[in-house]
PDB file of C-alpha atoms in Angstrom:
ATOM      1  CA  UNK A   5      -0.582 -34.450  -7.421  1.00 84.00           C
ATOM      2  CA  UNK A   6      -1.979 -38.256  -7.639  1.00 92.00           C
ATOM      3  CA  UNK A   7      -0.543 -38.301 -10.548  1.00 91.00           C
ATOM      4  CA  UNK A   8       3.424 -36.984  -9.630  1.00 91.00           C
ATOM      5  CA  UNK A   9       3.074 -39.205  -6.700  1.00 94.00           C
ATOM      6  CA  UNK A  10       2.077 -41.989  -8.889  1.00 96.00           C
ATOM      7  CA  UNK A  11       5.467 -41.382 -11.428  1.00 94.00           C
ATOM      8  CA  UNK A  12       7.568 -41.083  -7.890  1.00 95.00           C
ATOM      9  CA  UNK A  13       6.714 -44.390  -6.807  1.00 96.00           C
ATOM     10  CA  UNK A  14       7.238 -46.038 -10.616  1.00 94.00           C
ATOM     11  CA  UNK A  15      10.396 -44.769 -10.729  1.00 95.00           C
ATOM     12  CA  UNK A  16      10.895 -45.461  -6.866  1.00 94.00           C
ATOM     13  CA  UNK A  17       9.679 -49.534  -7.940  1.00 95.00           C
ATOM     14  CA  UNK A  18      11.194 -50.425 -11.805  1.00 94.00           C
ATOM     15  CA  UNK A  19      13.839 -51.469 -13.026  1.00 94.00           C
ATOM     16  CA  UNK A  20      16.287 -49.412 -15.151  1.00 92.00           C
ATOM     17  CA  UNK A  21      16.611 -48.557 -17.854  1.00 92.00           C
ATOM     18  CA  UNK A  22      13.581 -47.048 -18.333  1.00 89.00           C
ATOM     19  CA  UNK A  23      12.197 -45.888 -21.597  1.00 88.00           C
ATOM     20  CA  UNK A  24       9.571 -42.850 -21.463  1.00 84.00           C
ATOM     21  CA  UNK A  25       6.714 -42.518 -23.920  1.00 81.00           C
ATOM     22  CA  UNK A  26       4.412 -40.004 -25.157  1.00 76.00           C
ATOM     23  CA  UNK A  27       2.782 -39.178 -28.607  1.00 77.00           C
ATOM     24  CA  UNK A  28       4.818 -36.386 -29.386  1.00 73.00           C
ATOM     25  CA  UNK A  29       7.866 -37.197 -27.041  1.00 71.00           C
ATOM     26  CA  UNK A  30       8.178 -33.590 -25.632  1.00 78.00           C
ATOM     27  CA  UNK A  31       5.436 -32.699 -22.972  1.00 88.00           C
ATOM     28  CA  UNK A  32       4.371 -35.599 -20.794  1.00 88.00           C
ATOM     29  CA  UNK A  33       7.742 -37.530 -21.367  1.00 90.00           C
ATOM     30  CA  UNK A  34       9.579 -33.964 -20.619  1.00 91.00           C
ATOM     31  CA  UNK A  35       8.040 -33.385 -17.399  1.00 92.00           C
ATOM     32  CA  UNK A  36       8.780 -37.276 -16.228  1.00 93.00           C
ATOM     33  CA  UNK A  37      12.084 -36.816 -17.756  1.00 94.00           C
ATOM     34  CA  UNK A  38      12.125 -33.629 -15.304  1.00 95.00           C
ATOM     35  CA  UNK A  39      11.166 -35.353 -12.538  1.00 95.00           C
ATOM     36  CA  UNK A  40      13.189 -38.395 -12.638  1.00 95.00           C
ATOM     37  CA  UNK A  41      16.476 -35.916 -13.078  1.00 96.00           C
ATOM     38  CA  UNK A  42      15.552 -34.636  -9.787  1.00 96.00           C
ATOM     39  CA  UNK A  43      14.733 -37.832  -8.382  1.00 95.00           C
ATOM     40  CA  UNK A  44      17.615 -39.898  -9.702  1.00 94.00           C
ATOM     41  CA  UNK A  45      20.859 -37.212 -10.129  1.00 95.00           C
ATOM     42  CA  UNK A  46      22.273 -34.386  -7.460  1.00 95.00           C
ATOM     43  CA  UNK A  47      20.619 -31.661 -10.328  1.00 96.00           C
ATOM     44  CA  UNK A  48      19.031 -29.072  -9.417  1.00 95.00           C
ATOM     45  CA  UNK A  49      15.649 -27.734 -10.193  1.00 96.00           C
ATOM     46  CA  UNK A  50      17.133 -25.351 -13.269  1.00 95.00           C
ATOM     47  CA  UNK A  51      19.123 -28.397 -14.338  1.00 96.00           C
ATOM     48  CA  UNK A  52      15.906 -30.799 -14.217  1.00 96.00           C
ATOM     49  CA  UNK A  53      13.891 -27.637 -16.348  1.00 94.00           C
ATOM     50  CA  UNK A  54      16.391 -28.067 -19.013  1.00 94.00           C
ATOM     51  CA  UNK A  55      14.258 -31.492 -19.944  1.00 93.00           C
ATOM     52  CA  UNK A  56      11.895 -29.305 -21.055  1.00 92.00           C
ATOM     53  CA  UNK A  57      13.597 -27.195 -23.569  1.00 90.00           C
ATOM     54  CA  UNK A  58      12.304 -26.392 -26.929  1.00 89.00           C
ATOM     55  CA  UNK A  59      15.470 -28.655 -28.257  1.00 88.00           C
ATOM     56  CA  UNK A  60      13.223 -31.485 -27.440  1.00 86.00           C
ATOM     57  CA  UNK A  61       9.880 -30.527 -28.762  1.00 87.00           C
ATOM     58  CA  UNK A  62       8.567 -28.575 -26.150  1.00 89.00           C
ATOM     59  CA  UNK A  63       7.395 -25.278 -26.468  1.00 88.00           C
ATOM     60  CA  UNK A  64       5.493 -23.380 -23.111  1.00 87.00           C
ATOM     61  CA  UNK A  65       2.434 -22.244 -25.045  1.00 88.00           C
ATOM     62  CA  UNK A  66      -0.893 -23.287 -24.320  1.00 87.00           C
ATOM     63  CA  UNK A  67      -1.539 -26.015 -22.330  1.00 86.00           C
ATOM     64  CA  UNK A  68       2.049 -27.511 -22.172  1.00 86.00           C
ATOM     65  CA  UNK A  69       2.926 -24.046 -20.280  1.00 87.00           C
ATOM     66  CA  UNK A  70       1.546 -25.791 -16.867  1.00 88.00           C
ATOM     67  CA  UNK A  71       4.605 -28.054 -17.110  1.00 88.00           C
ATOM     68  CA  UNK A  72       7.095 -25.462 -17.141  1.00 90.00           C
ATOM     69  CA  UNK A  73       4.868 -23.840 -13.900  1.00 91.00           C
ATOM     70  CA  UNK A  74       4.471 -26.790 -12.141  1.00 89.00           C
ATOM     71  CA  UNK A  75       8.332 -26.779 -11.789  1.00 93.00           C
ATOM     72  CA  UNK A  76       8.147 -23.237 -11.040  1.00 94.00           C
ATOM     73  CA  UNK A  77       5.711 -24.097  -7.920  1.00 94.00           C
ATOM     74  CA  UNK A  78       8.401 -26.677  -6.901  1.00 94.00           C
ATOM     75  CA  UNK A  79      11.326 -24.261  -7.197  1.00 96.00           C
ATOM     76  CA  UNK A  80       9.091 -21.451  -5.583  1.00 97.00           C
ATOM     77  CA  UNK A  81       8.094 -23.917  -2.586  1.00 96.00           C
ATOM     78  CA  UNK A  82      11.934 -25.015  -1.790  1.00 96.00           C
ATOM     79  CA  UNK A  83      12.450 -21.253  -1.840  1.00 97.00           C
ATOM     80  CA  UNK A  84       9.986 -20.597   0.591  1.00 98.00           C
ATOM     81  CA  UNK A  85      11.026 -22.802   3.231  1.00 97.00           C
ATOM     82  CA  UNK A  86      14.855 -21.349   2.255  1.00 97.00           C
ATOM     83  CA  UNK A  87      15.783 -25.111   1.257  1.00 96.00           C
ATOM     84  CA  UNK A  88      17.573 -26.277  -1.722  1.00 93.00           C
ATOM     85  CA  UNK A  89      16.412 -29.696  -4.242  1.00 93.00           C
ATOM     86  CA  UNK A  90      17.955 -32.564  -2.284  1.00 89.00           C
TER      87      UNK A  90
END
């Protein structure tokens, strides 16, 4: 969470463009791609999941899986409280 809250208030602060970074490109850079989608457009939480598609690299297996859940938690927590991704 320290973390997410961290990337939120980058991309809250910089300047744009911004260029993301990882070793491989896919994971890390996926899930801040992910985030800043949500963040920065009117997509939704499906739309946002699409930054993590296999088209780019990533593939849920292992370790990389959390990424794909930690969306899911986001998606299942709007649904709980009946909301939608604003």
């Amino acid at each position: 969470p320290g973390e997410v809250r961290r990337l939120v208030e980058v991309f809250d602060r910089t300047e744009y463009p911004v260029i993301l970074h990882c070793a491989r490109g896919a994971d890390r850079t996926g899930v801040a791609s992910a985030i800043a989608v949500l963040l920065l457009t009117a997509a939704d939480v499906p739309a946002a999941k699409r930054q993590l598609w296999p088209r780019y690299g990533h593939v849920a297996v292992g370790r990389t899986a959390v990424l794909d859940t930690f969306l899911d938690y986001y998606a299942a927590w709007l649904a709980d409280r009946g909301e939608a991704h604003t």
